[in-house]
Amino acid sequence: MAQKIYAGKPVDVNEEGYFTDPSQWTKEIAVEIAKEENIELTEQHFAIIEFLRNRHSGGDPLSIRSINHSGVIDVKTFYQLFPGAPLKKATKIAGIPKPASCV
Amino acid sequence: MATEQKNPVKKVNIICAKGAVEDVYATLILGNGAVMEGIEANIFFTFFGLDAIIKSRMDKLHTAVVGNPALRLPGGMRMPTLLGVIPGMEAFTSWMMKKEMDKLDIPPVSEFLDLITAGGGKIYACKLAMDMFKFRKEDLSEHVIDILTVGEFYELAGGEGSHIIFT
């Protein structure tokens, strides 16, 4: 476990850069992590990040299928917002652990 | 564990030649897993795998209950052949498998193909198999972008970091 400084605050992260304590997350920190991934966060990004954080705190396992049922955006838009590996990137930016799902 | 890969997988080309639930889902999970990681994916359906991309069949796949030595009843006992031949047993077993998959948030085939194509995955049908089973283009689901020969498949399977997987 290591510590990184985001938005002037120290944050506990694991070796892959994922938050070990989701409660340390703030929106400003999210913007900084997103910049590391070359993503500029918009309203849509924040909407889906909020959905993912809510699902995580509700104890529901994350899957890419759940994005389609989120009512926030569809999966195609999700891939556009977080190009490449959307679930991995979005959870990193959202300050929640990397999903261990095959779907 | 994130390790720096010297030769990361950049593209997968998956061939699906069988039409049972377990064979098709192995293909779809490999394909979806690839696009979820930003890996380019081409999926080629041939022979009985065509059932997974035929509109009228794709969400009605079964698993074998006779001659499937790995199939077990809840409790661990192997499925006896004489139990498997009872009418309705195949449909019932297949339905139970689908229920278990749904609990794990694994979607039906049509929705799964939605997820894969939304991520940029490309779905193809085999021309030879289409001719053999006398299917027409209209029978195919809208996820299929083209009907290819084996030579055309090999052409698009090339490139550095590209792998061909037969499920």
mmCIF file of C-alpha atoms in Angstrom:
data_model
loop_
_atom_site.group_PDB
_atom_site.id
_atom_site.type_symbol
_atom_site.label_atom_id
_atom_site.label_comp_id
_atom_site.label_asym_id
_atom_site.label_seq_id
_atom_site.Cartn_x
_atom_site.Cartn_y
_atom_site.Cartn_z
ATOM 1 C CA MET A 1 0.000 0.000 0.000
ATOM 2 C CA ALA A 2 1.334 3.381 -0.934
ATOM 3 C CA GLN A 3 0.275 6.967 -0.686
ATOM 4 C CA LYS A 4 -0.233 9.419 -3.512
ATOM 5 C CA ILE A 5 -0.917 13.132 -3.328
ATOM 6 C CA TYR A 6 -3.993 14.256 -5.244
ATOM 7 C CA ALA A 7 -5.336 17.800 -5.065
ATOM 8 C CA GLY A 8 -2.938 18.439 -2.202
ATOM 9 C CA LYS A 9 -4.314 15.569 -0.106
ATOM 10 C CA PRO A 10 -2.594 12.236 0.601
ATOM 11 C CA VAL A 11 -4.596 9.217 -0.546
ATOM 12 C CA ASP A 12 -4.013 5.540 0.214
ATOM 13 C CA VAL A 13 -3.673 3.505 -2.964
ATOM 14 C CA ASN A 14 -2.645 -0.044 -3.796
ATOM 15 C CA GLU A 15 0.130 -1.015 -6.237
ATOM 16 C CA GLU A 16 -2.149 -0.434 -9.203
ATOM 17 C CA GLY A 17 -3.219 3.002 -8.072
ATOM 18 C CA TYR A 18 -6.706 2.044 -6.881
ATOM 19 C CA PHE A 19 -8.101 3.584 -3.699
ATOM 20 C CA THR A 20 -7.934 1.343 -0.662
ATOM 21 C CA ASP A 21 -10.303 3.683 1.192
ATOM 22 C CA PRO A 22 -13.152 4.957 -1.017
ATOM 23 C CA SER A 23 -14.202 7.506 1.605
ATOM 24 C CA GLN A 24 -11.064 9.527 0.877
ATOM 25 C CA TRP A 25 -12.427 10.373 -2.590
ATOM 26 C CA THR A 26 -13.453 13.865 -3.643
ATOM 27 C CA LYS A 27 -14.430 15.295 -7.012
ATOM 28 C CA GLU A 28 -11.202 17.284 -7.256
ATOM 29 C CA ILE A 29 -9.178 14.118 -6.745
ATOM 30 C CA ALA A 30 -11.229 12.450 -9.493
ATOM 31 C CA VAL A 31 -10.341 15.230 -11.934
ATOM 32 C CA GLU A 32 -6.634 14.734 -11.218
ATOM 33 C CA ILE A 33 -6.723 10.970 -11.638
ATOM 34 C CA ALA A 34 -8.670 11.436 -14.871
ATOM 35 C CA LYS A 35 -5.952 13.754 -16.170
ATOM 36 C CA GLU A 36 -3.445 10.932 -15.591
ATOM 37 C CA GLU A 37 -5.659 8.796 -17.857
ATOM 38 C CA ASN A 38 -5.923 11.642 -20.404
ATOM 39 C CA ILE A 39 -9.622 12.102 -19.702
ATOM 40 C CA GLU A 40 -11.402 15.385 -19.024
ATOM 41 C CA LEU A 41 -14.377 14.820 -16.795
ATOM 42 C CA THR A 42 -17.778 16.153 -17.849
ATOM 43 C CA GLU A 43 -21.239 16.039 -16.253
ATOM 44 C CA GLN A 44 -21.818 12.654 -17.887
ATOM 45 C CA HIS A 45 -18.597 11.272 -16.458
ATOM 46 C CA PHE A 46 -19.575 12.400 -12.973
ATOM 47 C CA ALA A 47 -23.064 10.955 -13.351
ATOM 48 C CA ILE A 48 -21.761 7.484 -14.098
ATOM 49 C CA ILE A 49 -19.044 7.788 -11.439
ATOM 50 C CA GLU A 50 -21.765 8.533 -8.913
ATOM 51 C CA PHE A 51 -23.704 5.482 -10.116
ATOM 52 C CA LEU A 52 -20.625 3.268 -9.724
ATOM 53 C CA ARG A 53 -19.845 4.607 -6.246
ATOM 54 C CA ASN A 54 -23.439 4.070 -5.136
ATOM 55 C CA ARG A 55 -23.416 0.522 -6.428
ATOM 56 C CA HIS A 56 -20.145 -0.181 -4.688
ATOM 57 C CA SER A 57 -21.300 1.185 -1.349
ATOM 58 C CA GLY A 58 -24.534 -0.781 -1.777
ATOM 59 C CA GLY A 59 -22.404 -3.933 -1.957
ATOM 60 C CA ASP A 60 -23.564 -4.814 -5.484
ATOM 61 C CA PRO A 61 -20.895 -6.382 -7.709
ATOM 62 C CA LEU A 62 -19.947 -4.196 -10.649
ATOM 63 C CA SER A 63 -20.362 -5.412 -14.182
ATOM 64 C CA ILE A 64 -20.428 -3.715 -17.531
ATOM 65 C CA ARG A 65 -23.961 -5.038 -17.966
ATOM 66 C CA SER A 66 -25.086 -2.959 -15.001
ATOM 67 C CA ILE A 67 -24.125 0.180 -16.915
ATOM 68 C CA ASN A 68 -26.843 -0.543 -19.457
ATOM 69 C CA HIS A 69 -29.358 -0.876 -16.646
ATOM 70 C CA SER A 70 -28.093 2.225 -14.864
ATOM 71 C CA GLY A 71 -30.479 4.617 -16.535
ATOM 72 C CA VAL A 72 -27.586 7.067 -16.707
ATOM 73 C CA ILE A 73 -25.805 6.183 -19.946
ATOM 74 C CA ASP A 74 -25.588 3.186 -22.254
ATOM 75 C CA VAL A 75 -22.569 0.930 -22.708
ATOM 76 C CA LYS A 76 -21.556 2.454 -26.045
ATOM 77 C CA THR A 77 -21.338 5.923 -24.453
ATOM 78 C CA PHE A 78 -19.457 4.368 -21.530
ATOM 79 C CA TYR A 79 -16.764 3.124 -23.912
ATOM 80 C CA GLN A 80 -16.582 6.608 -25.445
ATOM 81 C CA LEU A 81 -16.281 8.372 -22.099
ATOM 82 C CA PHE A 82 -13.542 6.064 -20.812
ATOM 83 C CA PRO A 83 -11.755 4.797 -23.915
ATOM 84 C CA GLY A 84 -9.897 1.494 -23.829
ATOM 85 C CA ALA A 85 -10.724 -0.246 -20.587
ATOM 86 C CA PRO A 86 -13.809 1.617 -19.303
ATOM 87 C CA LEU A 87 -14.623 -0.271 -16.098
ATOM 88 C CA LYS A 88 -10.995 -0.295 -14.985
ATOM 89 C CA LYS A 89 -10.556 3.415 -15.709
ATOM 90 C CA ALA A 90 -13.889 4.529 -14.310
ATOM 91 C CA THR A 91 -13.414 2.690 -11.016
ATOM 92 C CA LYS A 92 -9.919 4.137 -10.622
ATOM 93 C CA ILE A 93 -11.242 7.643 -11.167
ATOM 94 C CA ALA A 94 -14.239 6.946 -8.942
ATOM 95 C CA GLY A 95 -11.999 5.925 -6.058
ATOM 96 C CA ILE A 96 -13.414 2.408 -5.720
ATOM 97 C CA PRO A 97 -11.609 -0.940 -6.052
ATOM 98 C CA LYS A 98 -10.980 -2.541 -9.422
ATOM 99 C CA PRO A 99 -13.906 -4.813 -10.272
ATOM 100 C CA ALA A 100 -13.160 -8.539 -10.237
ATOM 101 C CA SER A 101 -15.836 -9.426 -12.717
ATOM 102 C CA CYS A 102 -15.771 -11.371 -15.951
ATOM 103 C CA VAL A 103 -18.778 -9.551 -17.347
ATOM 104 C CA MET B 1 -1.339 -7.751 -10.124
ATOM 105 C CA ALA B 2 -0.277 -5.321 -12.796
ATOM 106 C CA THR B 3 2.917 -6.466 -14.447
ATOM 107 C CA GLU B 4 4.501 -4.661 -17.346
ATOM 108 C CA GLN B 5 3.939 -6.992 -20.292
ATOM 109 C CA LYS B 6 6.565 -7.134 -22.993
ATOM 110 C CA ASN B 7 4.141 -8.649 -25.502
ATOM 111 C CA PRO B 8 0.661 -7.618 -24.448
ATOM 112 C CA VAL B 9 -2.354 -9.143 -26.155
ATOM 113 C CA LYS B 10 -3.529 -6.522 -28.638
ATOM 114 C CA LYS B 11 -6.110 -8.446 -30.607
ATOM 115 C CA VAL B 12 -8.047 -11.675 -30.229
ATOM 116 C CA ASN B 13 -9.803 -13.573 -32.991
ATOM 117 C CA ILE B 14 -12.180 -16.105 -31.518
ATOM 118 C CA ILE B 15 -13.731 -18.944 -33.458
ATOM 119 C CA CYS B 16 -16.947 -20.501 -32.196
ATOM 120 C CA ALA B 17 -17.860 -23.756 -33.931
ATOM 121 C CA LYS B 18 -20.212 -25.348 -31.417
ATOM 122 C CA GLY B 19 -23.726 -24.367 -30.442
ATOM 123 C CA ALA B 20 -24.196 -25.542 -26.886
ATOM 124 C CA VAL B 21 -24.684 -22.962 -24.152
ATOM 125 C CA GLU B 22 -21.278 -23.602 -22.582
ATOM 126 C CA ASP B 23 -19.418 -23.317 -25.877
ATOM 127 C CA VAL B 24 -21.100 -20.114 -26.975
ATOM 128 C CA TYR B 25 -20.744 -18.457 -23.586
ATOM 129 C CA ALA B 26 -17.050 -19.353 -23.407
ATOM 130 C CA THR B 27 -16.666 -17.445 -26.680
ATOM 131 C CA LEU B 28 -18.736 -14.479 -25.552
ATOM 132 C CA ILE B 29 -16.977 -14.100 -22.211
ATOM 133 C CA LEU B 30 -13.593 -14.222 -23.933
ATOM 134 C CA GLY B 31 -14.789 -11.651 -26.455
ATOM 135 C CA ASN B 32 -16.387 -9.295 -23.952
ATOM 136 C CA GLY B 33 -13.445 -9.668 -21.575
ATOM 137 C CA ALA B 34 -11.171 -8.576 -24.388
ATOM 138 C CA VAL B 35 -13.090 -5.440 -25.311
ATOM 139 C CA MET B 36 -13.445 -4.560 -21.618
ATOM 140 C CA GLU B 37 -9.640 -4.495 -21.443
ATOM 141 C CA GLY B 38 -9.288 -2.420 -24.570
ATOM 142 C CA ILE B 39 -8.215 -5.446 -26.640
ATOM 143 C CA GLU B 40 -9.560 -5.569 -30.204
ATOM 144 C CA ALA B 41 -11.848 -8.570 -30.723
ATOM 145 C CA ASN B 42 -13.144 -10.382 -33.804
ATOM 146 C CA ILE B 43 -15.538 -13.268 -33.270
ATOM 147 C CA PHE B 44 -16.190 -15.763 -36.056
ATOM 148 C CA PHE B 45 -19.176 -18.097 -35.786
ATOM 149 C CA THR B 46 -19.189 -21.280 -37.846
ATOM 150 C CA PHE B 47 -21.018 -24.630 -38.024
ATOM 151 C CA PHE B 48 -23.185 -25.075 -34.969
ATOM 152 C CA GLY B 49 -21.852 -21.815 -33.562
ATOM 153 C CA LEU B 50 -24.099 -20.087 -36.099
ATOM 154 C CA ASP B 51 -26.984 -20.780 -33.743
ATOM 155 C CA ALA B 52 -25.632 -18.034 -31.521
ATOM 156 C CA ILE B 53 -26.131 -15.405 -34.225
ATOM 157 C CA ILE B 54 -29.351 -16.634 -35.796
ATOM 158 C CA LYS B 55 -32.173 -14.402 -34.580
ATOM 159 C CA SER B 56 -34.632 -17.220 -33.977
ATOM 160 C CA ARG B 57 -32.167 -19.411 -32.079
ATOM 161 C CA MET B 58 -29.727 -17.223 -30.210
ATOM 162 C CA ASP B 59 -31.567 -16.956 -26.914
ATOM 163 C CA LYS B 60 -32.706 -20.573 -26.922
ATOM 164 C CA LEU B 61 -29.432 -22.457 -26.661
ATOM 165 C CA HIS B 62 -29.296 -25.746 -24.796
ATOM 166 C CA THR B 63 -26.674 -27.872 -23.135
ATOM 167 C CA ALA B 64 -26.313 -31.619 -23.749
ATOM 168 C CA VAL B 65 -27.692 -33.879 -21.038
ATOM 169 C CA VAL B 66 -26.855 -37.158 -22.742
ATOM 170 C CA GLY B 67 -23.247 -37.931 -23.537
ATOM 171 C CA ASN B 68 -22.019 -34.971 -21.475
ATOM 172 C CA PRO B 69 -19.707 -36.681 -18.989
ATOM 173 C CA ALA B 70 -18.941 -33.462 -17.132
ATOM 174 C CA LEU B 71 -22.578 -32.691 -16.377
ATOM 175 C CA ARG B 72 -23.548 -33.154 -12.754
ATOM 176 C CA LEU B 73 -26.784 -32.892 -10.833
ATOM 177 C CA PRO B 74 -26.976 -30.475 -7.916
ATOM 178 C CA GLY B 75 -25.305 -32.532 -5.206
ATOM 179 C CA GLY B 76 -22.470 -33.722 -7.395
ATOM 180 C CA MET B 77 -23.754 -36.977 -8.856
ATOM 181 C CA ARG B 78 -23.179 -37.407 -12.588
ATOM 182 C CA MET B 79 -26.291 -37.050 -14.757
ATOM 183 C CA PRO B 80 -27.355 -40.638 -15.520
ATOM 184 C CA THR B 81 -27.994 -41.253 -19.216
ATOM 185 C CA LEU B 82 -31.383 -42.778 -18.481
ATOM 186 C CA LEU B 83 -32.376 -39.583 -16.668
ATOM 187 C CA GLY B 84 -31.123 -37.441 -19.512
ATOM 188 C CA VAL B 85 -33.307 -39.158 -22.124
ATOM 189 C CA ILE B 86 -36.518 -38.194 -20.332
ATOM 190 C CA PRO B 87 -38.423 -35.713 -22.521
ATOM 191 C CA GLY B 88 -37.969 -32.185 -21.286
ATOM 192 C CA MET B 89 -34.780 -32.940 -19.343
ATOM 193 C CA GLU B 90 -32.569 -31.058 -21.798
ATOM 194 C CA ALA B 91 -34.799 -27.994 -21.791
ATOM 195 C CA PHE B 92 -35.059 -28.050 -18.006
ATOM 196 C CA THR B 93 -31.303 -28.428 -17.456
ATOM 197 C CA SER B 94 -30.586 -25.649 -19.944
ATOM 198 C CA TRP B 95 -33.085 -23.412 -18.186
ATOM 199 C CA MET B 96 -31.406 -24.080 -14.826
ATOM 200 C CA MET B 97 -28.009 -23.184 -16.256
ATOM 201 C CA LYS B 98 -29.392 -19.922 -17.627
ATOM 202 C CA LYS B 99 -30.875 -19.088 -14.237
ATOM 203 C CA GLU B 100 -27.503 -19.573 -12.548
ATOM 204 C CA MET B 101 -25.827 -17.372 -15.134
ATOM 205 C CA ASP B 102 -28.416 -14.672 -14.682
ATOM 206 C CA LYS B 103 -27.666 -14.633 -10.933
ATOM 207 C CA LEU B 104 -24.069 -13.768 -11.851
ATOM 208 C CA ASP B 105 -25.303 -10.967 -14.119
ATOM 209 C CA ILE B 106 -24.371 -12.860 -17.281
ATOM 210 C CA PRO B 107 -26.759 -11.634 -19.975
ATOM 211 C CA PRO B 108 -28.665 -13.637 -22.610
ATOM 212 C CA VAL B 109 -26.781 -14.072 -25.890
ATOM 213 C CA SER B 110 -28.458 -11.179 -27.722
ATOM 214 C CA GLU B 111 -27.740 -8.726 -24.895
ATOM 215 C CA PHE B 112 -24.210 -10.080 -24.562
ATOM 216 C CA LEU B 113 -23.594 -9.369 -28.236
ATOM 217 C CA ASP B 114 -24.942 -5.829 -27.622
ATOM 218 C CA LEU B 115 -22.282 -5.351 -24.940
ATOM 219 C CA ILE B 116 -19.510 -6.760 -27.120
ATOM 220 C CA THR B 117 -20.382 -4.668 -30.174
ATOM 221 C CA ALA B 118 -20.826 -1.559 -28.008
ATOM 222 C CA GLY B 119 -17.224 -2.072 -26.940
ATOM 223 C CA GLY B 120 -16.055 -2.288 -30.544
ATOM 224 C CA GLY B 121 -16.032 -6.075 -30.931
ATOM 225 C CA LYS B 122 -16.831 -7.359 -34.426
ATOM 226 C CA ILE B 123 -19.052 -10.341 -35.160
ATOM 227 C CA TYR B 124 -18.757 -12.430 -38.320
ATOM 228 C CA ALA B 125 -20.525 -15.450 -39.808
ATOM 229 C CA CYS B 126 -18.859 -18.220 -41.778
ATOM 230 C CA LYS B 127 -19.884 -18.334 -45.435
ATOM 231 C CA LEU B 128 -19.375 -22.081 -45.797
ATOM 232 C CA ALA B 129 -21.526 -22.859 -42.769
ATOM 233 C CA MET B 130 -24.224 -20.444 -43.925
ATOM 234 C CA ASP B 131 -24.355 -22.245 -47.288
ATOM 235 C CA MET B 132 -24.330 -25.675 -45.699
ATOM 236 C CA PHE B 133 -27.194 -24.963 -43.321
ATOM 237 C CA LYS B 134 -28.980 -22.913 -45.973
ATOM 238 C CA PHE B 135 -29.253 -19.777 -43.860
ATOM 239 C CA ARG B 136 -29.772 -16.398 -45.447
ATOM 240 C CA LYS B 137 -28.449 -12.989 -44.425
ATOM 241 C CA GLU B 138 -31.910 -12.065 -43.105
ATOM 242 C CA ASP B 139 -31.707 -14.899 -40.562
ATOM 243 C CA LEU B 140 -28.666 -13.362 -38.918
ATOM 244 C CA SER B 141 -28.932 -10.956 -36.003
ATOM 245 C CA GLU B 142 -28.041 -7.325 -36.695
ATOM 246 C CA HIS B 143 -24.817 -7.653 -34.676
ATOM 247 C CA VAL B 144 -23.183 -9.572 -37.549
ATOM 248 C CA ILE B 145 -21.270 -7.160 -39.737
ATOM 249 C CA ASP B 146 -20.147 -9.514 -42.474
ATOM 250 C CA ILE B 147 -20.112 -13.065 -43.807
ATOM 251 C CA LEU B 148 -16.541 -14.231 -44.392
ATOM 252 C CA THR B 149 -14.613 -17.055 -45.962
ATOM 253 C CA VAL B 150 -11.799 -18.647 -43.968
ATOM 254 C CA GLY B 151 -9.200 -16.775 -46.040
ATOM 255 C CA GLU B 152 -10.836 -13.426 -45.260
ATOM 256 C CA PHE B 153 -10.884 -14.375 -41.586
ATOM 257 C CA TYR B 154 -7.143 -15.079 -41.617
ATOM 258 C CA GLU B 155 -6.559 -11.728 -43.282
ATOM 259 C CA LEU B 156 -8.216 -9.800 -40.507
ATOM 260 C CA ALA B 157 -6.609 -11.976 -37.852
ATOM 261 C CA GLY B 158 -3.131 -10.699 -38.651
ATOM 262 C CA GLY B 159 -1.020 -8.180 -36.821
ATOM 263 C CA GLU B 160 1.368 -7.932 -33.932
ATOM 264 C CA GLY B 161 0.039 -9.196 -30.628
ATOM 265 C CA SER B 162 -2.837 -10.899 -32.394
ATOM 266 C CA HIS B 163 -4.083 -14.287 -31.230
ATOM 267 C CA ILE B 164 -6.488 -16.844 -32.659
ATOM 268 C CA ILE B 165 -8.589 -18.740 -30.128
ATOM 269 C CA PHE B 166 -10.765 -21.763 -30.906
ATOM 270 C CA THR B 167 -13.462 -22.417 -28.325
#
